[in-house]
mmCIF file of C-alpha atoms in Angstrom:
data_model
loop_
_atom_site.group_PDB
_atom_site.id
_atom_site.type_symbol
_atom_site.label_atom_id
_atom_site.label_comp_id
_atom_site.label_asym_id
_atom_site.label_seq_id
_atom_site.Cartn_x
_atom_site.Cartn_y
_atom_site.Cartn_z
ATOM 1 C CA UNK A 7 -2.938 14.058 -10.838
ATOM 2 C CA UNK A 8 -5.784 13.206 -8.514
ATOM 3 C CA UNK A 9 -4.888 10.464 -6.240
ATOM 4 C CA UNK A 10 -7.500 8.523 -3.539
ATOM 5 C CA UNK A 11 -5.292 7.163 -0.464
ATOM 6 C CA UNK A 12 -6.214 4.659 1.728
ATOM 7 C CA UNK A 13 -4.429 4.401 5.021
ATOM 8 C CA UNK A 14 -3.469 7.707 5.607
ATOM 9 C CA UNK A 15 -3.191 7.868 9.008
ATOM 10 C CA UNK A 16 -0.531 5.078 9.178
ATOM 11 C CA UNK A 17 3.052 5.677 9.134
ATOM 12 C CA UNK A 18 3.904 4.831 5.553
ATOM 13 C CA UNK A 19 0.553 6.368 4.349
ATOM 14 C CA UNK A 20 2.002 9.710 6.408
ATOM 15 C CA UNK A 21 4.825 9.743 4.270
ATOM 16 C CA UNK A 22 2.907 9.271 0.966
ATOM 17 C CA UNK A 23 0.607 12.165 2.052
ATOM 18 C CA UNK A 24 3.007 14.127 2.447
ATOM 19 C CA UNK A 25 5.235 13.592 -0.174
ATOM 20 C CA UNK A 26 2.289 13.745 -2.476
ATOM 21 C CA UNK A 27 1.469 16.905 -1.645
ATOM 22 C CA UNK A 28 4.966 18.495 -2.052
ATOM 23 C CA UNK A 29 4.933 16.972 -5.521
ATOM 24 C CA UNK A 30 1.822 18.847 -6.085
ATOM 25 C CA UNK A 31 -0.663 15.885 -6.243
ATOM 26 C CA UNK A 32 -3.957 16.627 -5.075
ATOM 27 C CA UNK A 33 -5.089 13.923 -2.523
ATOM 28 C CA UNK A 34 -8.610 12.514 -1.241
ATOM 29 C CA UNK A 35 -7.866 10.488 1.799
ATOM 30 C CA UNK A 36 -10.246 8.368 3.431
ATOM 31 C CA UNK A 37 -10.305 8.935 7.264
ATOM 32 C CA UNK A 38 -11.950 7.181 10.569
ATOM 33 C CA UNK A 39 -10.954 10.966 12.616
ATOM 34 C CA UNK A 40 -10.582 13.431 10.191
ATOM 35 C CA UNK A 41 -8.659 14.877 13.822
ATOM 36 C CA UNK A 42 -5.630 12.698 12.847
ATOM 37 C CA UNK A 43 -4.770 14.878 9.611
ATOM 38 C CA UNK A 44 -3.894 18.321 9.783
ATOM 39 C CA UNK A 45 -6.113 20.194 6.720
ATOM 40 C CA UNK A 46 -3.902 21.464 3.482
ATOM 41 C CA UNK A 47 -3.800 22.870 0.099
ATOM 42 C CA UNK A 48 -4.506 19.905 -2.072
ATOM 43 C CA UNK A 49 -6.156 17.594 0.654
ATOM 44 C CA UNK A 50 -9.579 16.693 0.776
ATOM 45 C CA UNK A 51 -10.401 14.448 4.403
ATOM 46 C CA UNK A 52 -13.338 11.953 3.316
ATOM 47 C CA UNK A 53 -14.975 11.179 6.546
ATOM 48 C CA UNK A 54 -15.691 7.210 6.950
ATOM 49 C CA UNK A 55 -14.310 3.799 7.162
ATOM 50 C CA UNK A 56 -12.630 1.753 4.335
ATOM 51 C CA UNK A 57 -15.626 -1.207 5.355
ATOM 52 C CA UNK A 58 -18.272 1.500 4.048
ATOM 53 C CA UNK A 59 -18.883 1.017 0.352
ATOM 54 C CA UNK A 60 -20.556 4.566 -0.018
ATOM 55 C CA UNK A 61 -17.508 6.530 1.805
ATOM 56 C CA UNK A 62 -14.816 4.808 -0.246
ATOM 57 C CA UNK A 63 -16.266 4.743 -3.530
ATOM 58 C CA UNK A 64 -16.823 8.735 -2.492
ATOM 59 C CA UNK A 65 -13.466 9.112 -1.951
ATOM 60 C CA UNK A 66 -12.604 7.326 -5.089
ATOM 61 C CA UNK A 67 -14.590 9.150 -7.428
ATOM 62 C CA UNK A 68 -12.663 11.310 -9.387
ATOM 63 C CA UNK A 69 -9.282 10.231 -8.937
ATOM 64 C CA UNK A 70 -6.703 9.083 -11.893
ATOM 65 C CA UNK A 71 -5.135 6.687 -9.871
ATOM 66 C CA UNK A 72 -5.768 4.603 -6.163
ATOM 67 C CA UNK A 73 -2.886 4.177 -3.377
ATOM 68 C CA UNK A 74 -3.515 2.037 -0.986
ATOM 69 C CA UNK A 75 -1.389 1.420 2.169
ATOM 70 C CA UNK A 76 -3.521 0.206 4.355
ATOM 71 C CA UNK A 77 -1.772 -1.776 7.756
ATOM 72 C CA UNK A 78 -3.632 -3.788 10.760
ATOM 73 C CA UNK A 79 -2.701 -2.845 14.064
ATOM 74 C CA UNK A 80 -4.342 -3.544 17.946
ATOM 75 C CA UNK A 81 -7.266 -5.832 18.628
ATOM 76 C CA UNK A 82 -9.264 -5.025 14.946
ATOM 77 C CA UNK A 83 -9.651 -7.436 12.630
ATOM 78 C CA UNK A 84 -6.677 -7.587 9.720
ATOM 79 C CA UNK A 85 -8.138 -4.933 7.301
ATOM 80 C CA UNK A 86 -6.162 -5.227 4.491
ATOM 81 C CA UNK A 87 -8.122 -8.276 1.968
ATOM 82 C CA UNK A 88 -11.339 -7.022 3.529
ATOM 83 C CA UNK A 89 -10.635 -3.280 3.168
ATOM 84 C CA UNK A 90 -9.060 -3.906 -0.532
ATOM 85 C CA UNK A 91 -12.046 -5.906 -1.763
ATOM 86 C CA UNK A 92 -14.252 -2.617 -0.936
ATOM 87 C CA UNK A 93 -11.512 -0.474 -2.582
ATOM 88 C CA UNK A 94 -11.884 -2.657 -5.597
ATOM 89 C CA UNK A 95 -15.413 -2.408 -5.699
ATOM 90 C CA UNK A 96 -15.098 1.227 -5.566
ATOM 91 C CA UNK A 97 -12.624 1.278 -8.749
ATOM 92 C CA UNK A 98 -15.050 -1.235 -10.730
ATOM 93 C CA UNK A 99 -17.905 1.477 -9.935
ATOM 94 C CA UNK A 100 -16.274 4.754 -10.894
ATOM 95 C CA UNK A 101 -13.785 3.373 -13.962
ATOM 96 C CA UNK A 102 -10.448 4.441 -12.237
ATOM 97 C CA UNK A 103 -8.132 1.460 -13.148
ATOM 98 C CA UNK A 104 -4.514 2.343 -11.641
ATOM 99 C CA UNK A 105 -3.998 0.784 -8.388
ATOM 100 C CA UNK A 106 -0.544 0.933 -6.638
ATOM 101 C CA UNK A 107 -0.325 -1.270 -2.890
ATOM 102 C CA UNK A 108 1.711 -1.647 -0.894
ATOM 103 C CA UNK A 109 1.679 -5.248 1.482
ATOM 104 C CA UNK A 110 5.683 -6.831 2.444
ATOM 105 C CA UNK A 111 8.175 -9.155 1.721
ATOM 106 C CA UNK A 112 7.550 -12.633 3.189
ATOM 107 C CA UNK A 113 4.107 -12.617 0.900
ATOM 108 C CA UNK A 114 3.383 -15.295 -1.812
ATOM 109 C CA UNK A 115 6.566 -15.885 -3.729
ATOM 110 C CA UNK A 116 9.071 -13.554 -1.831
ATOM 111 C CA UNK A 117 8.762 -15.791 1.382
ATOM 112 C CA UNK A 118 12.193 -16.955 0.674
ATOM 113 C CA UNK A 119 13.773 -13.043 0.623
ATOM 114 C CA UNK A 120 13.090 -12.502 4.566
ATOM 115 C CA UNK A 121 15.238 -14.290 6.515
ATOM 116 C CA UNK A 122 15.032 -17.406 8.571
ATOM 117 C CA UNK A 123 14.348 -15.655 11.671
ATOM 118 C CA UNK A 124 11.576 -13.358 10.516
ATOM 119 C CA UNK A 125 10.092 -16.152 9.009
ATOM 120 C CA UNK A 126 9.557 -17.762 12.517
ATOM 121 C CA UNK A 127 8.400 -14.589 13.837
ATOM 122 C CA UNK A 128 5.917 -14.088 10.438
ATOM 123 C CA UNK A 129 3.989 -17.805 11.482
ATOM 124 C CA UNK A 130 4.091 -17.569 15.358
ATOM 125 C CA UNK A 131 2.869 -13.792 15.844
ATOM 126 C CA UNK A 132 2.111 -11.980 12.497
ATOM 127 C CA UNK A 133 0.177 -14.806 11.027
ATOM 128 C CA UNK A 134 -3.474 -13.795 10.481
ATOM 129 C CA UNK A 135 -2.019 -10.325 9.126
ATOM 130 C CA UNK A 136 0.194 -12.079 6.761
ATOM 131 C CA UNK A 137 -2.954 -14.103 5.838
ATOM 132 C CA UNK A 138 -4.792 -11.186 5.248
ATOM 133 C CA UNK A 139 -1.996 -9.473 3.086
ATOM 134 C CA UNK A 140 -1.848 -13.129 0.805
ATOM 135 C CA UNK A 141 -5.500 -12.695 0.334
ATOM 136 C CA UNK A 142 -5.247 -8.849 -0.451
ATOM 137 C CA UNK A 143 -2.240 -9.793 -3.173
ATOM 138 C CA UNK A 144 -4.853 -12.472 -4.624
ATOM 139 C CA UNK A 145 -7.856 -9.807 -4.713
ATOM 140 C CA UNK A 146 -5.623 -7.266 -6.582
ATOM 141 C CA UNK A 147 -4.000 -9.691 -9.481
ATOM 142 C CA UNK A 148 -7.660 -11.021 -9.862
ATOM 143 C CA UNK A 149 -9.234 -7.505 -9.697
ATOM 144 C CA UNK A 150 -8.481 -7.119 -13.905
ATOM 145 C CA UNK A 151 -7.347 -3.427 -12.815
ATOM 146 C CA UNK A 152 -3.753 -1.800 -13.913
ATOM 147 C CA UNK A 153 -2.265 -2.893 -10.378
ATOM 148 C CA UNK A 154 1.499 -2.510 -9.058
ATOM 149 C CA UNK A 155 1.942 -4.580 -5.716
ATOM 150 C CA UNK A 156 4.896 -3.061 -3.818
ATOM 151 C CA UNK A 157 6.500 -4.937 -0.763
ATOM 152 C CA UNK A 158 8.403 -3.332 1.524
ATOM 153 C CA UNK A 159 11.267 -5.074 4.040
ATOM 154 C CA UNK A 160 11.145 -4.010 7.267
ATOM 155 C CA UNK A 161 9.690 -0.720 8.088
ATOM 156 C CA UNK A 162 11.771 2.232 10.160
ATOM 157 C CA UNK A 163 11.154 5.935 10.441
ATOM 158 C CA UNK A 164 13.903 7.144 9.299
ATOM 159 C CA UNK A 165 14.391 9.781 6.595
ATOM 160 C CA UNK A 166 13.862 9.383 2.595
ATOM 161 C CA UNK A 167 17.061 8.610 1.354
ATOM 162 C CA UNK A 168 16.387 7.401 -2.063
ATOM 163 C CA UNK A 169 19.122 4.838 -1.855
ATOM 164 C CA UNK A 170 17.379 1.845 -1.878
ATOM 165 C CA UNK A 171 16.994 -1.521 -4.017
ATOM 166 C CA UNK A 172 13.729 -2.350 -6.358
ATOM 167 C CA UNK A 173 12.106 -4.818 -8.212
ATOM 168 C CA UNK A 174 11.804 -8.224 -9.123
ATOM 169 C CA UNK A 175 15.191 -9.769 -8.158
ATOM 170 C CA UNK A 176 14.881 -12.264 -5.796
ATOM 171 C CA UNK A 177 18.226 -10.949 -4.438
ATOM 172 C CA UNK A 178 16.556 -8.439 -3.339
ATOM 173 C CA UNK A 179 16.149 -9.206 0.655
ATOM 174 C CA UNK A 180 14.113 -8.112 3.247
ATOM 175 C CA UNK A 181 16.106 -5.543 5.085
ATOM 176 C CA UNK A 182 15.627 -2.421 6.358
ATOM 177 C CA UNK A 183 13.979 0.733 4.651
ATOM 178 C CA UNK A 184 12.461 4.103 5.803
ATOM 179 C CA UNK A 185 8.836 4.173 5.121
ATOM 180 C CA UNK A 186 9.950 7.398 3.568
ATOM 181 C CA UNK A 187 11.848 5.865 1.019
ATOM 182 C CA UNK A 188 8.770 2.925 0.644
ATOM 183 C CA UNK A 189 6.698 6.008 -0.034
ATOM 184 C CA UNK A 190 9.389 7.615 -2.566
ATOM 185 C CA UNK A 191 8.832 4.574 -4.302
ATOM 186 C CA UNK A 192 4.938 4.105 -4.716
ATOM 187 C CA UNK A 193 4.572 7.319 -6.062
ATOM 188 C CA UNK A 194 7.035 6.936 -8.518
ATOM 189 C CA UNK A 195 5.049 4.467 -10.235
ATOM 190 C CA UNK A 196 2.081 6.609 -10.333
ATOM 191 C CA UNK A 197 3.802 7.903 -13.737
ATOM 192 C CA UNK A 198 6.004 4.851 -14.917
ATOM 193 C CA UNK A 199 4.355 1.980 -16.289
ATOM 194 C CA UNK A 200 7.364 -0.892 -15.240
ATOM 195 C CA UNK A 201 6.108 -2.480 -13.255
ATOM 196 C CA UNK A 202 2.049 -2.938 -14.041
ATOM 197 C CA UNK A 203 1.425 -6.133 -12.978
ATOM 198 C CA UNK A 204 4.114 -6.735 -10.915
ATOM 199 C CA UNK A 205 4.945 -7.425 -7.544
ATOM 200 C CA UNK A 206 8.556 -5.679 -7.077
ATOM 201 C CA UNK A 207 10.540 -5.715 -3.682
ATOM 202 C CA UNK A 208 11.735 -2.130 -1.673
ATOM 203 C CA UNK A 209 14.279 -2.263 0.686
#
């Protein structure tokens, strides 16, 4: 399976990568500094930015199915809803319909399985990202596409473990998990339908 990934360079995109790779995926990844990503078997670096129409649907073309885990981080301007609407565009163009995302807990109707405290942190301090990751959500149920939304709890760098809880149970809380294990998960839907069209919880 061909796969285009978007947000590569991040640390749960890392983890994908890599992961994909081992399972014998063969990945385009679209990259700002192709210098961030080591070159191997089964990679192909697109060279460009996820705002460039041309350059994603480039590194779209082709692929059976779309990953993106794309993050905001210093001064730039939240990327994910504007970013996502170009990746969108890109699947319309070139007919690949299988889109898995990845955004968090505390978005649309899971703000109730992050705690009380994270909540106050989400409005004071992470608020235009968590805008930006509503509006992404809204852009990828809309989109018509075979879409999977998966949202993480909060993100560490610890080792894939595989012992972690999934899907739509609002039980389900926003704790803890590797963004090796996040990654574990996304590519498992890649071949299992369950949840198309759903928005299931990792942590």
């Amino acid at each position: 399976m061909h796969i285009a990934l978007f947000g590569a360079t991040g640390g749960t995109g890392r983890q994908v990568l890599e992961q994909a790779l081992a399972q014998g995926y063969v990945v385009s990844a679209l990259v700002r500094d192709p210098s961030k990503l080591a070159e191997q078997t089964g990679l192909t670096l697109v060279p460009g930015d996820v705002l460039d129409q041309a350059a994603t649907t480039r590194c779209i073309q082709g692929a059976d199915a779309v990953i993106c885990v794309l993050g905001s981080h210093g001064s730039r301007e939240p990327i994910e809803a504007i970013g996502t609407r170009t990746i969108l565009d890109g699947m319309h163009d070139t007919g690949v319909r299988r889109l898995v995302a990845v955004t968090s807990l505390g978005v649309g109707d899971s703000r109730e399985q992050i705690s009380w405290a994270f909540r106050v942190i989400m409005d004071l301090t992470l608020k235009p990202i968590m805008m930006a990751k509503e509006e992404q959500e809204g852009l990828i149920k809309a989109s018509g596409l075979d879409w999977t939304i998966v949202r993480p709890g909060g993100l560490t760098d610890g080792p894939r473990t595989g012992a972690y809880r999934f899907g739509r149970d609002r039980s389900i809380k926003g704790g803890r998990i590797s963004r090796a294990d996040v990654a574990d998960f996304v590519l498992r839907q890649l071949t299992d339908p369950a949840f198309i069209h759903q928005t299931p919880a990792v942590s």
